Each structure stands twice: as structure tokens, then as C-alpha cells.
Amino acid sequence: MINRNVLKKCAAVLLGINMFSLMLTGCSSFNPADQVESLGGKVIQTSTIFAMDTVMELQIYGDAALLNEAQQKITDLENRISVTNSESDIGKLNAACVTEVIDGKNYKSAEISAVTAQIMERALKMCERTDGALDISIYPVVKTWGFTTGEYKVPTDQELSELLKEVDYTKVVLAEDGGKNTICKIPENMQVDLGSVAKGYTSQMLTDYFTESGITSGLINLGGNVQCIGSKPNNDKWKVAIKSPFSDSKSGILGVLEASDVAIITSGGYERFFEEDGKIYWHIIDPDDGRPTDNGIVSVTIVGKDGFLCDALSTALFVKGLDEAISFWQQSDDFDAVFVTEDGTVYVTQGIADSFTLSSEYYNAEKIILTK
Ligand code: ADP
Ligand code: MG
């Protein structure tokens, strides 16, 4: 049974704390360079865009025109991969007709653009690396619970076992079509979704674009998932707040990470959930049983150089639960993490132990430093 206390309905997203502190109450349009400030002699350009169901705040020290280009890149990407847009690569693939039989199974197929193929390929590698804790074919299950539409319901065991028969990322086939496009083939009743990695891919794409354009200082905040470019112009590290997953939190902040040149990506049950008969159901699903995870973990933050990897792992390690998540980290060398369990214990991996500080509200929380 998921503890209600862990849910925080509307948390303030705070980042670069000395710069911004704003409530995510919704924002409808992009405003390039809607705010200009100055720090360390450089000019700060900021903009806000609503895309991928998320308020996105971009802050760079440099040319405001880059923010216009960034907006275009986000829109183009969303148009390619949005699962709810029937014209996107993913929308078309999910709705495609059967074209062939592979291993005795009817397959449908669609041509996908290079960017979708790249995300798909990388996502499939992460599904494999996490042993299927991440599974991009979980979408029909997520949909049946109502997390895509807001028409929430608890499916029957029968419904879930039928749906789970079609969940298996290993059945996704990516094939070259001889030209520059890729054909993606999936079983007739399968539907895929890249939502678990979309924001991480986006923040990494923007980081690469800004960096290649000469930006050495900036902050990308996609609904609480943050990627830092360099440090602040005065060379101080960025201070990035990690949200509290607890509904009774007064400040909304679990702690603050001092960081530079990394992505800091959090998955939390509080982000999307519903309550029925006193029980909470959230949007991260265990592909083993098709149900919202209920393993004691209430928040996973992944810190690393690669935004895509961080996003994939924030979802996957949430699914794995604490013990498996810790041993996964111990066998890896490309990320650090903060895990929070429903009893309020905070686990911090050794690589960020010195740069992560619990907020004054959680100062007395038990903090366990994980070592390899
Ligand atoms: P968010 O996008 O809300 O910040 P995540 O990155 O953790 O959070 O992604 C959660 C989304 O991924 C869910 O809304 C759902 O669409 C999808 N999802 C849920 N469980 C899984 C899973 N086990 N594997 C892949 N995708 C999942
Ligand atoms: Mg994720």
C-alpha cells in the first residue's frame, strides 16, 4: 500500500536558487528572452515554454537568438515522438497496419525519422541494461490505468494479464530501409512510448546545442529535471533543489545539490497519481505485474553527465526498488543517485555525498551514504 504522506501535489520547482523560485502553475507559450538579468558581468537570457506536458525554463548566458532556435528544436522533437500525436513517428507506428509475419507473429511497421530511431535505439539499450525495469512497450498498461488521459481506473487482474502479454521491448525491431530512414517494426498489438526518456533526451540535446554554440554557462529546467551547462558565470556551482516527495513538506525541498556540467533528473510518484478507496496509484509501472510500483521507494534522483541516461535510470531504478537500485549503482560507473524511501530515509551515493545538503526541513532525516 503506497503511503499517502509521500505524495506532494504541487511542489515548487526551485533551481539556481538565487535566480528563480517559481510555482509550476502552467504557462502557455514561449517567450524568448522574457527575462534579462546580469550576473558576473554576463547577460542572462531566460525563456519559458510549455511542451511535452511540462513547463520548461531555459536560462543561458549568451545570445537570446539561441533560445528561439532551442524552441524550434523542442517543438520539432515533440512532433516526432509524442505518443498522443497521431502524426508523430510514434503515433503512426502505434497505429500502423500489419505488414509481415516474424517468428509466427503479426508485425506492423512504419518509417521513423533519424532522431526517433536514435532515441528508440538508445532507449532499447537502457531497457536491456535495466533488465526490463524500463520497458518502452509498457504504454498500453499506462493508458489502461488512465495516466495518459486522466480518466483513471484500476484495471482488473484479467485485463492486466492480457495487456502484459504484449509488453516486451525485445520484440521491437529497427531496420535500415536502404536510405537514411529507419523502419521500425513492432508486434500488431504492441504500442511504444518514449515518455520515460523524452525529457532527458531533450535536456541533453539542448545542452549539446548551447555548448556547441559557445555557451559556457546555463541551466535547463524541464519540470524539475535539470541539466547544468558549466557553472554560474561567477564560477560558483549551480544550486539545484531536489523536490521533497512528502505531501506534508512545508518547503517542498528535500535538499540542494551543488553541481556543474551534469543532469539531475528525478522520478517521483507525486508527479502523477490518483487515489481510489484510500489507496494511491502512481504513473510508474512495474512491467512484471503491470501495477504502479509499491516497493518503498518514493523518489529517485539520478545525477550524471548524460541527461538521457539519467532519465532512463530515474524511471528504471524507481521500478527496481532500493536494494536492486543500490546494487545496480554499485556495478555502474556513469551516475550518482539520491534514493528516498517512504519511511523518510535518504540514501546518497558517495560521489555526491559532499555536494548534497538536506534542506533545513529535513535536516534530521536519516542520511545514509552509499559506497561501492
Ligand atoms: P516524468 O516523465 O513524469 O518526469 P519519468 O521519466 O519517470 O517521469 O517517466 C514516467 C513515464 O514513463 C510515465 O508517465 C509512463 O508514461 C512511462 N512509464 C511508466 N512506467 C514505465 C516503465 N516501467 N518503463 C518505461 N516507461 C514507463
Ligand atoms: Mg525517466
PDB file of N, CA, C and O and ligand atoms in Angstrom, residues 196-197 267 311-312 314-315, ligand 2:
ATOM      1  N   SER A 196       9.346   8.095 -20.962  1.00  0.00           N
ATOM      2  CA  SER A 196      10.230   7.942 -19.802  1.00  0.00           C
ATOM      3  C   SER A 196      11.624   8.509 -20.053  1.00  0.00           C
ATOM      4  O   SER A 196      12.389   8.697 -19.114  1.00  0.00           O
ATOM      5  N   VAL A 197      11.959   8.770 -21.320  1.00  0.00           N
ATOM      6  CA  VAL A 197      13.302   9.296 -21.627  1.00  0.00           C
ATOM      7  C   VAL A 197      13.260  10.625 -22.381  1.00  0.00           C
ATOM      8  O   VAL A 197      14.304  11.216 -22.666  1.00  0.00           O
ATOM      9  N   SER A 267      12.577  11.063 -10.694  1.00  0.00           N
ATOM     10  CA  SER A 267      11.267  10.437 -10.888  1.00  0.00           C
ATOM     11  C   SER A 267      10.616  10.324  -9.521  1.00  0.00           C
ATOM     12  O   SER A 267      11.244   9.833  -8.575  1.00  0.00           O
ATOM     13  N   ASP A 311      17.575  10.114 -17.201  1.00  0.00           N
ATOM     14  CA  ASP A 311      16.118   9.991 -17.260  1.00  0.00           C
ATOM     15  C   ASP A 311      15.700   8.522 -17.311  1.00  0.00           C
ATOM     16  O   ASP A 311      14.786   8.083 -16.596  1.00  0.00           O
ATOM     17  N   ALA A 312      16.389   7.749 -18.136  1.00  0.00           N
ATOM     18  CA  ALA A 312      16.057   6.317 -18.236  1.00  0.00           C
ATOM     19  C   ALA A 312      16.236   5.644 -16.878  1.00  0.00           C
ATOM     20  O   ALA A 312      15.381   4.876 -16.426  1.00  0.00           O
ATOM     21  N   SER A 314      16.269   7.061 -13.861  1.00  0.00           N
ATOM     22  CA  SER A 314      15.397   7.533 -12.773  1.00  0.00           C
ATOM     23  C   SER A 314      14.112   6.703 -12.768  1.00  0.00           C
ATOM     24  O   SER A 314      13.625   6.297 -11.710  1.00  0.00           O
ATOM     25  N   THR A 315      13.593   6.403 -13.932  1.00  0.00           N
ATOM     26  CA  THR A 315      12.386   5.582 -14.015  1.00  0.00           C
ATOM     27  C   THR A 315      12.706   4.125 -13.658  1.00  0.00           C
ATOM     28  O   THR A 315      12.007   3.500 -12.853  1.00  0.00           O
TER      29      THR A 315
HETATM   30 MG    MG B   2      12.597   8.948 -16.549  1.00  0.00          MG
END
